[in-house]
Structure formats: C-alpha cells, structure tokens
PDB file of C-alpha atoms in Angstrom:
ATOM      1  CA  MET A 260       0.000   0.000   0.000  1.00 40.00           C
ATOM      2  CA  LEU A 261       1.517   3.326  -1.083  1.00 38.00           C
ATOM      3  CA  TRP A 262       0.496   5.335   1.948  1.00 52.00           C
ATOM      4  CA  GLY A 263       1.462   2.765   4.572  1.00 65.00           C
ATOM      5  CA  VAL A 264      -0.806   1.104   7.102  1.00 79.00           C
ATOM      6  CA  SER A 265      -4.569   1.412   6.648  1.00 86.00           C
ATOM      7  CA  LEU A 266      -6.650   3.321   9.172  1.00 89.00           C
ATOM      8  CA  GLY A 267      -8.382   0.095  10.236  1.00 91.00           C
ATOM      9  CA  LYS A 268      -5.074  -1.620  10.958  1.00 91.00           C
ATOM     10  CA  LYS A 269      -3.926   1.387  12.982  1.00 90.00           C
ATOM     11  CA  ILE A 270      -7.128   1.295  15.041  1.00 93.00           C
ATOM     12  CA  ARG A 271      -6.767  -2.446  15.672  1.00 93.00           C
ATOM     13  CA  ALA A 272      -3.085  -2.145  16.622  1.00 91.00           C
ATOM     14  CA  ALA A 273      -3.743   0.765  19.008  1.00 91.00           C
ATOM     15  CA  ARG A 274      -6.645  -1.102  20.634  1.00 93.00           C
ATOM     16  CA  GLN A 275      -4.547  -4.236  21.062  1.00 93.00           C
ATOM     17  CA  ARG A 276      -1.643  -2.239  22.555  1.00 91.00           C
ATOM     18  CA  ARG A 277      -4.100  -1.060  25.204  1.00 91.00           C
ATOM     19  CA  GLY A 278      -5.124  -4.660  25.798  1.00 94.00           C
ATOM     20  CA  TRP A 279      -8.768  -3.919  25.008  1.00 93.00           C
ATOM     21  CA  THR A 280     -11.285  -6.075  23.195  1.00 94.00           C
ATOM     22  CA  GLN A 281     -13.493  -4.638  20.479  1.00 95.00           C
ATOM     23  CA  GLU A 282     -16.360  -4.717  22.976  1.00 95.00           C
ATOM     24  CA  GLU A 283     -14.381  -2.688  25.524  1.00 94.00           C
ATOM     25  CA  LEU A 284     -13.442  -0.036  22.966  1.00 94.00           C
ATOM     26  CA  ALA A 285     -17.042   0.159  21.747  1.00 94.00           C
ATOM     27  CA  ALA A 286     -18.263   0.678  25.325  1.00 95.00           C
ATOM     28  CA  ARG A 287     -15.675   3.418  25.975  1.00 94.00           C
ATOM     29  CA  LEU A 288     -16.745   5.258  22.810  1.00 93.00           C
ATOM     30  CA  GLY A 289     -20.465   4.641  23.222  1.00 93.00           C
ATOM     31  CA  VAL A 290     -20.772   2.922  19.843  1.00 94.00           C
ATOM     32  CA  GLY A 291     -21.795  -0.569  18.804  1.00 94.00           C
ATOM     33  CA  ILE A 292     -19.370  -3.430  18.306  1.00 95.00           C
ATOM     34  CA  THR A 293     -20.341  -3.458  14.619  1.00 96.00           C
ATOM     35  CA  SER A 294     -18.864   0.032  14.239  1.00 94.00           C
ATOM     36  CA  ILE A 295     -15.540  -1.112  15.693  1.00 94.00           C
ATOM     37  CA  LYS A 296     -15.497  -4.189  13.434  1.00 96.00           C
ATOM     38  CA  ASN A 297     -16.310  -2.078  10.352  1.00 95.00           C
ATOM     39  CA  TRP A 298     -13.594   0.456  11.215  1.00 93.00           C
ATOM     40  CA  GLU A 299     -10.943  -2.196  11.845  1.00 94.00           C
ATOM     41  CA  SER A 300     -11.797  -4.018   8.608  1.00 94.00           C
ATOM     42  CA  ASP A 301     -11.712  -0.715   6.647  1.00 91.00           C
ATOM     43  CA  LYS A 302     -15.347  -1.119   5.588  1.00 94.00           C
ATOM     44  CA  HIS A 303     -16.168   2.293   7.079  1.00 92.00           C
ATOM     45  CA  GLU A 304     -14.213   5.204   8.529  1.00 90.00           C
ATOM     46  CA  PRO A 305     -14.935   6.606  11.981  1.00 88.00           C
ATOM     47  CA  LYS A 306     -15.659  10.091  10.647  1.00 86.00           C
ATOM     48  CA  SER A 307     -17.682  11.569  13.500  1.00 86.00           C
ATOM     49  CA  ALA A 308     -15.945   9.470  16.174  1.00 88.00           C
ATOM     50  CA  LEU A 309     -12.371   9.935  14.958  1.00 89.00           C
ATOM     51  CA  GLY A 310     -11.426  12.575  17.536  1.00 89.00           C
ATOM     52  CA  ARG A 311     -12.884  10.565  20.413  1.00 90.00           C
ATOM     53  CA  LEU A 312     -11.218   7.415  19.077  1.00 91.00           C
ATOM     54  CA  GLU A 313      -7.821   9.127  18.934  1.00 90.00           C
ATOM     55  CA  ASP A 314      -8.286  10.526  22.450  1.00 90.00           C
ATOM     56  CA  GLU A 315      -9.364   7.176  23.890  1.00 90.00           C
ATOM     57  CA  LEU A 316      -6.552   5.229  22.216  1.00 90.00           C
ATOM     58  CA  GLY A 317      -3.986   7.963  22.857  1.00 88.00           C
ATOM     59  CA  VAL A 318      -2.724   7.977  19.272  1.00 87.00           C
ATOM     60  CA  LYS A 319      -2.969  10.139  16.170  1.00 86.00           C
ATOM     61  CA  LEU A 320      -4.565   7.914  13.543  1.00 83.00           C
ATOM     62  CA  THR A 321      -4.705  10.270  10.569  1.00 78.00           C
ATOM     63  CA  GLU A 322      -1.097  11.426  10.267  1.00 65.00           C
ATOM     64  CA  ASP A 323       0.913  10.426   7.218  1.00 53.00           C
ATOM     65  CA  THR A 324       2.578   7.127   8.039  1.00 48.00           C
ATOM     66  CA  ARG A 325       4.313   6.404   4.760  1.00 48.00           C
ATOM     67  CA  GLU A 326       7.200   4.088   5.196  1.00 50.00           C
ATOM     68  CA  PRO A 327      10.522   5.903   4.660  1.00 52.00           C
ATOM     69  CA  ALA A 328      11.513   3.488   1.887  1.00 52.00           C
ATOM     70  CA  VAL A 329       8.330   4.287  -0.040  1.00 54.00           C
ATOM     71  CA  SER A 330       8.772   8.024   0.480  1.00 60.00           C
ATOM     72  CA  GLU A 331      12.433   7.927  -0.517  1.00 67.00           C
ATOM     73  CA  SER A 332      11.649   5.773  -3.541  1.00 69.00           C
ATOM     74  CA  LEU A 333       8.944   8.196  -4.651  1.00 70.00           C
ATOM     75  CA  ASP A 334      11.249  11.190  -4.090  1.00 75.00           C
ATOM     76  CA  ALA A 335      14.038   9.508  -6.065  1.00 77.00           C
ATOM     77  CA  ARG A 336      11.701   8.713  -8.955  1.00 79.00           C
ATOM     78  CA  LEU A 337      10.371  12.284  -9.086  1.00 81.00           C
ATOM     79  CA  THR A 338      13.886  13.710  -8.861  1.00 84.00           C
ATOM     80  CA  GLY A 339      14.925  11.434 -11.725  1.00 84.00           C
ATOM     81  CA  GLU A 340      11.980  12.566 -13.846  1.00 87.00           C
ATOM     82  CA  ILE A 341      12.801  16.220 -13.201  1.00 89.00           C
ATOM     83  CA  ALA A 342      16.468  15.651 -14.060  1.00 87.00           C
ATOM     84  CA  THR A 343      15.478  13.900 -17.289  1.00 88.00           C
ATOM     85  CA  ARG A 344      13.196  16.759 -18.314  1.00 91.00           C
ATOM     86  CA  LEU A 345      15.867  19.343 -17.532  1.00 91.00           C
ATOM     87  CA  ALA A 346      18.419  17.409 -19.581  1.00 91.00           C
ATOM     88  CA  GLU A 347      15.973  17.173 -22.499  1.00 93.00           C
ATOM     89  CA  ARG A 348      15.318  20.916 -22.345  1.00 94.00           C
ATOM     90  CA  ALA A 349      19.026  21.701 -22.126  1.00 93.00           C
ATOM     91  CA  ALA A 350      19.636  19.543 -25.207  1.00 93.00           C
ATOM     92  CA  ARG A 351      16.833  21.346 -27.069  1.00 94.00           C
ATOM     93  CA  ILE A 352      18.285  24.739 -26.114  1.00 94.00           C
ATOM     94  CA  ALA A 353      21.691  23.610 -27.397  1.00 94.00           C
ATOM     95  CA  GLN A 354      20.062  22.539 -30.692  1.00 94.00           C
ATOM     96  CA  LEU A 355      18.347  25.898 -31.056  1.00 94.00           C
ATOM     97  CA  GLU A 356      21.538  27.785 -30.253  1.00 94.00           C
ATOM     98  CA  ALA A 357      23.395  25.737 -32.880  1.00 93.00           C
ATOM     99  CA  GLU A 358      20.652  26.526 -35.415  1.00 92.00           C
ATOM    100  CA  VAL A 359      20.930  30.256 -34.627  1.00 92.00           C
ATOM    101  CA  ARG A 360      24.717  30.095 -35.128  1.00 92.00           C
ATOM    102  CA  ARG A 361      24.252  28.239 -38.425  1.00 91.00           C
ATOM    103  CA  LEU A 362      21.744  30.815 -39.667  1.00 89.00           C
ATOM    104  CA  ARG A 363      24.029  33.694 -38.674  1.00 89.00           C
ATOM    105  CA  GLU A 364      26.931  32.077 -40.517  1.00 90.00           C
ATOM    106  CA  GLU A 365      24.736  31.518 -43.584  1.00 89.00           C
ATOM    107  CA  ASN A 366      23.576  35.126 -43.386  1.00 87.00           C
ATOM    108  CA  GLU A 367      27.166  36.358 -43.198  1.00 88.00           C
ATOM    109  CA  ARG A 368      28.174  34.148 -46.148  1.00 88.00           C
ATOM    110  CA  LEU A 369      25.348  35.609 -48.255  1.00 88.00           C
ATOM    111  CA  ARG A 370      26.400  39.160 -47.332  1.00 85.00           C
ATOM    112  CA  LYS A 371      29.964  38.430 -48.423  1.00 88.00           C
ATOM    113  CA  HIS A 372      28.632  37.442 -51.844  1.00 86.00           C
ATOM    114  CA  GLY A 373      26.835  40.740 -52.155  1.00 83.00           C
ATOM    115  CA  LEU A 374      23.371  39.450 -51.427  1.00 81.00           C
ATOM    116  CA  GLN A 375      21.216  41.637 -49.264  1.00 71.00           C
ATOM    117  CA  THR A 376      20.034  39.947 -46.125  1.00 69.00           C
ATOM    118  CA  VAL A 377      17.761  41.047 -43.370  1.00 66.00           C
ATOM    119  CA  ASP A 378      18.780  40.803 -39.757  1.00 67.00           C
ATOM    120  CA  LEU A 379      15.457  39.680 -38.374  1.00 66.00           C
ATOM    121  CA  GLY A 380      16.839  39.324 -34.878  1.00 68.00           C
ATOM    122  CA  GLU A 381      17.776  42.991 -34.768  1.00 69.00           C
ATOM    123  CA  GLN A 382      14.486  44.011 -36.395  1.00 66.00           C
ATOM    124  CA  TRP A 383      12.484  42.143 -33.755  1.00 66.00           C
ATOM    125  CA  ALA A 384      14.626  43.560 -30.957  1.00 70.00           C
ATOM    126  CA  ALA A 385      14.142  47.092 -32.311  1.00 70.00           C
ATOM    127  CA  ARG A 386      10.387  46.566 -32.576  1.00 70.00           C
ATOM    128  CA  ASP A 387      10.279  45.373 -28.980  1.00 68.00           C
ATOM    129  CA  ARG A 388      12.062  48.555 -27.879  1.00 72.00           C
ATOM    130  CA  GLU A 389       9.538  50.804 -29.650  1.00 72.00           C
ATOM    131  CA  PRO A 390       6.641  52.060 -27.553  1.00 68.00           C
ATOM    132  CA  ALA A 391       3.200  50.929 -28.685  1.00 59.00           C
ATOM    133  CA  THR A 392       1.247  53.600 -30.552  1.00 58.00           C
ATOM    134  CA  ASN A 393      -2.366  54.646 -29.997  1.00 52.00           C
ATOM    135  CA  GLY A 394      -2.671  52.297 -27.043  1.00 49.00           C
ATOM    136  CA  ALA A 395      -2.538  49.301 -29.359  1.00 49.00           C
ATOM    137  CA  ASP A 396       0.350  46.903 -29.249  1.00 51.00           C
ATOM    138  CA  ASP A 397       0.621  45.496 -32.762  1.00 52.00           C
ATOM    139  CA  ARG A 398       4.387  45.130 -32.749  1.00 49.00           C
ATOM    140  CA  HIS A 399       4.136  41.369 -33.244  1.00 49.00           C
ATOM    141  CA  LYS A 400       1.155  41.264 -35.569  1.00 50.00           C
ATOM    142  CA  ASP A 401       3.268  39.684 -38.296  1.00 50.00           C
ATOM    143  CA  GLU A 402       4.575  36.855 -36.125  1.00 52.00           C
ATOM    144  CA  VAL A 403       3.980  33.390 -37.447  1.00 52.00           C
ATOM    145  CA  GLY A 404       3.080  30.485 -35.180  1.00 53.00           C
ATOM    146  CA  ALA A 405       4.297  26.899 -35.396  1.00 54.00           C
ATOM    147  CA  ASP A 406       1.318  26.049 -37.629  1.00 54.00           C
ATOM    148  CA  GLY A 407       2.215  28.803 -40.105  1.00 53.00           C
ATOM    149  CA  GLY A 408      -0.679  31.005 -39.006  1.00 52.00           C
ATOM    150  CA  PRO A 409      -0.534  34.224 -37.018  1.00 53.00           C
ATOM    151  CA  THR A 410       0.171  34.034 -33.315  1.00 54.00           C
ATOM    152  CA  GLU A 411      -2.191  35.545 -30.805  1.00 51.00           C
TER     153      GLU A 411
END
C-alpha cells in the first residue's frame, strides 16, 4: 500500500496495545461493536468518532505514516523525472543555439557574396524597444506560429 498502514489496521493495533477487546473499545466510545469491526476491517471510517477514538486510544490515527523506503523511492523517482526533463530541455536549447549560429553564418556568407540579407533578430529587438502607438500593441502582428498562421 503506497500510503502505509490502513486506518483500520492502525485502530486495531492501538486497541490491542491497550489490551482492550473490540467490545471494551465500543463501550468506551459509546458505539456498537459493529462500528468497531467495520472500522478495523476498513469497511467504514470513523468520521464523526475519529477525535474521540484518537483521544481514547492515545494515538494520532490520521497522520501520514508512509514508510521511509516508499517516500524515498517516490522522491528519487520524481527527482529522476525532473532531471530527465531538464536534460531534455538543455539539449533542445543547445540545438536551437546551434541553429541560430548556423543561420548567422549563412547570413554572413550571403552578405559576403553581395546578397542583401535582413537581420530579423535585430528588427524584432528594435520593434520590442519601440513604444506601442495609440494604445494598441501590434508590434508582433506579423509573427507566425508553429502552424504557419498568425500568433495571438
């Protein structure tokens, strides 16, 4: 069980540590023996009687009791997943940076052959520095999304 011992097993163990029978616990709580049996077998939870049950047994029944090995295993798995995602993103950034370098080199090669090129990076940066006019910000109205259509 991922979250450790069930509530019913905790109730049974606490009752047995006290040396009480189900009948004795039922009498102390003012409930029927059927309630105790249902709680200990995890058929029902002692919702309205939980506080009294904890007081009578002298234990906190609802705290997280995950076993350390389960918790550590879960933490290790999540840490591994995060590390994998970060590595994938770092690799993608490196690919994009390499593509930018390649395009800059291609652009420079074309300029050396007398072909006019446009430095889109500088154009976009300049547009971003310009204040919006008439309260409307249409500086990126010509941007193209991944699907080839305009971005929003």
